Amino acid sequence: MKMKVIKVEDNNALSTKAANIVCEVLKKESRPVLGLATGSTPKKMYEFLVERYRKGEISFKDTITFNLDEYVGLALTDSFSYRYYMEKHLFQHVDINKENVYIPDGLAKDLSKECEAFERAIDKVGPIHLQILGVGLNGHIGFNEPGTSFKSRTHVAKLEESTRQVNSRFFNSIDEVPKEALTMGIGTIMEAEEIVLLVQGEHKAKILEKIVYGDVTEEVPASVLQTHPNAYVITDIDI
Ligand code: GLP
């Protein structure tokens, strides 16, 4: 099976397109449920969403959000945490009700209980209408590294050394990059009604080809999206 690919010119076009898709869901649903991602790729999408909020085109008043993942051991206020990223790029600028924001707490005393609570919260208000995804160079989605079961639910994940290396660009040094994270499972992600995978930059060309045209295998986590009825890629890469 081959996944639908929307080819765009550049990061600007990719982010505009992604922001439009989010806006459609916000307008269509009376109580929109969004799955959100962090990383460099969706930054501009958030910038555009904030712009459109400021123009009065959209509101997050009744929106519920679930973030894909969070590092274990970083305080919520730590500038390297994904919670901090979300506040900085989206939440502090819009009218979202903070009670409707779900990001796994990497400082929870009992991490497995935290994962269960996160799953329950999704169950209660789900399904997620739209899940935004980025992808790691090794094909990971959220922090589901190669080899993670396609049936996995929200869990504590061990980060690959290569992932820690790649992500160390956001930290002061590699030693500061946590070794574990909490992540929505692949099974959890796949229950979203619509999934948009954002892939930006030539350095991801090889992995994108595997994701779209390669075998569906747990060795390439994002390849599972080929089996989803409504998942597609937006990319500026020619494939
Ligand atoms: C991290 C996150 C992923 C994200 C990936 C790609 O490892 N856990 O959710 O998709 O990085 O990030 P970037 O967009 O910066 O390439």
CSV table of C-alpha atoms and ligand atoms in Angstrom, one decimal, residues 39-41 69 82 134-135 140 142-143 167 169-170 204, ligand 1:
chain,number,residue,atom,x,y,z
A,39,GLY,CA,10.2,19.4,17.3
A,40,SER,CA,11.5,21.9,14.7
A,41,THR,CA,9.1,20.8,12.0
A,69,ASP,CA,5.4,12.8,24.3
A,82,TYR,CA,8.0,19.7,25.6
A,134,GLY,CA,6.7,14.6,12.9
A,135,VAL,CA,9.2,11.9,12.3
A,140,HIS,CA,10.2,7.1,15.1
A,142,GLY,CA,6.4,10.3,19.2
A,143,PHE,CA,9.2,8.6,20.9
A,167,ASN,CA,17.9,15.9,19.9
A,169,ARG,CA,20.9,20.2,19.5
A,170,PHE,CA,18.1,21.5,21.7
A,204,LYS,CA,14.7,13.1,5.8
B,1,GLP,C1,11.5,14.2,18.5
B,1,GLP,C2,10.1,14.0,18.9
B,1,GLP,C3,9.2,13.6,17.8
B,1,GLP,C4,9.5,14.5,16.6
B,1,GLP,C5,10.9,14.2,16.1
B,1,GLP,C6,11.3,15.0,14.9
B,1,GLP,O1,12.3,13.1,18.7
B,1,GLP,N1,9.9,13.1,20.0
B,1,GLP,O2,7.9,13.6,18.1
B,1,GLP,O3,8.6,14.2,15.5
B,1,GLP,O4,11.8,14.6,17.2
B,1,GLP,O5,11.7,16.3,15.2
B,1,GLP,P1,12.1,17.4,14.2
B,1,GLP,O6,10.8,18.0,13.7
B,1,GLP,O7,12.8,18.4,15.0
B,1,GLP,O8,12.9,16.8,13.1
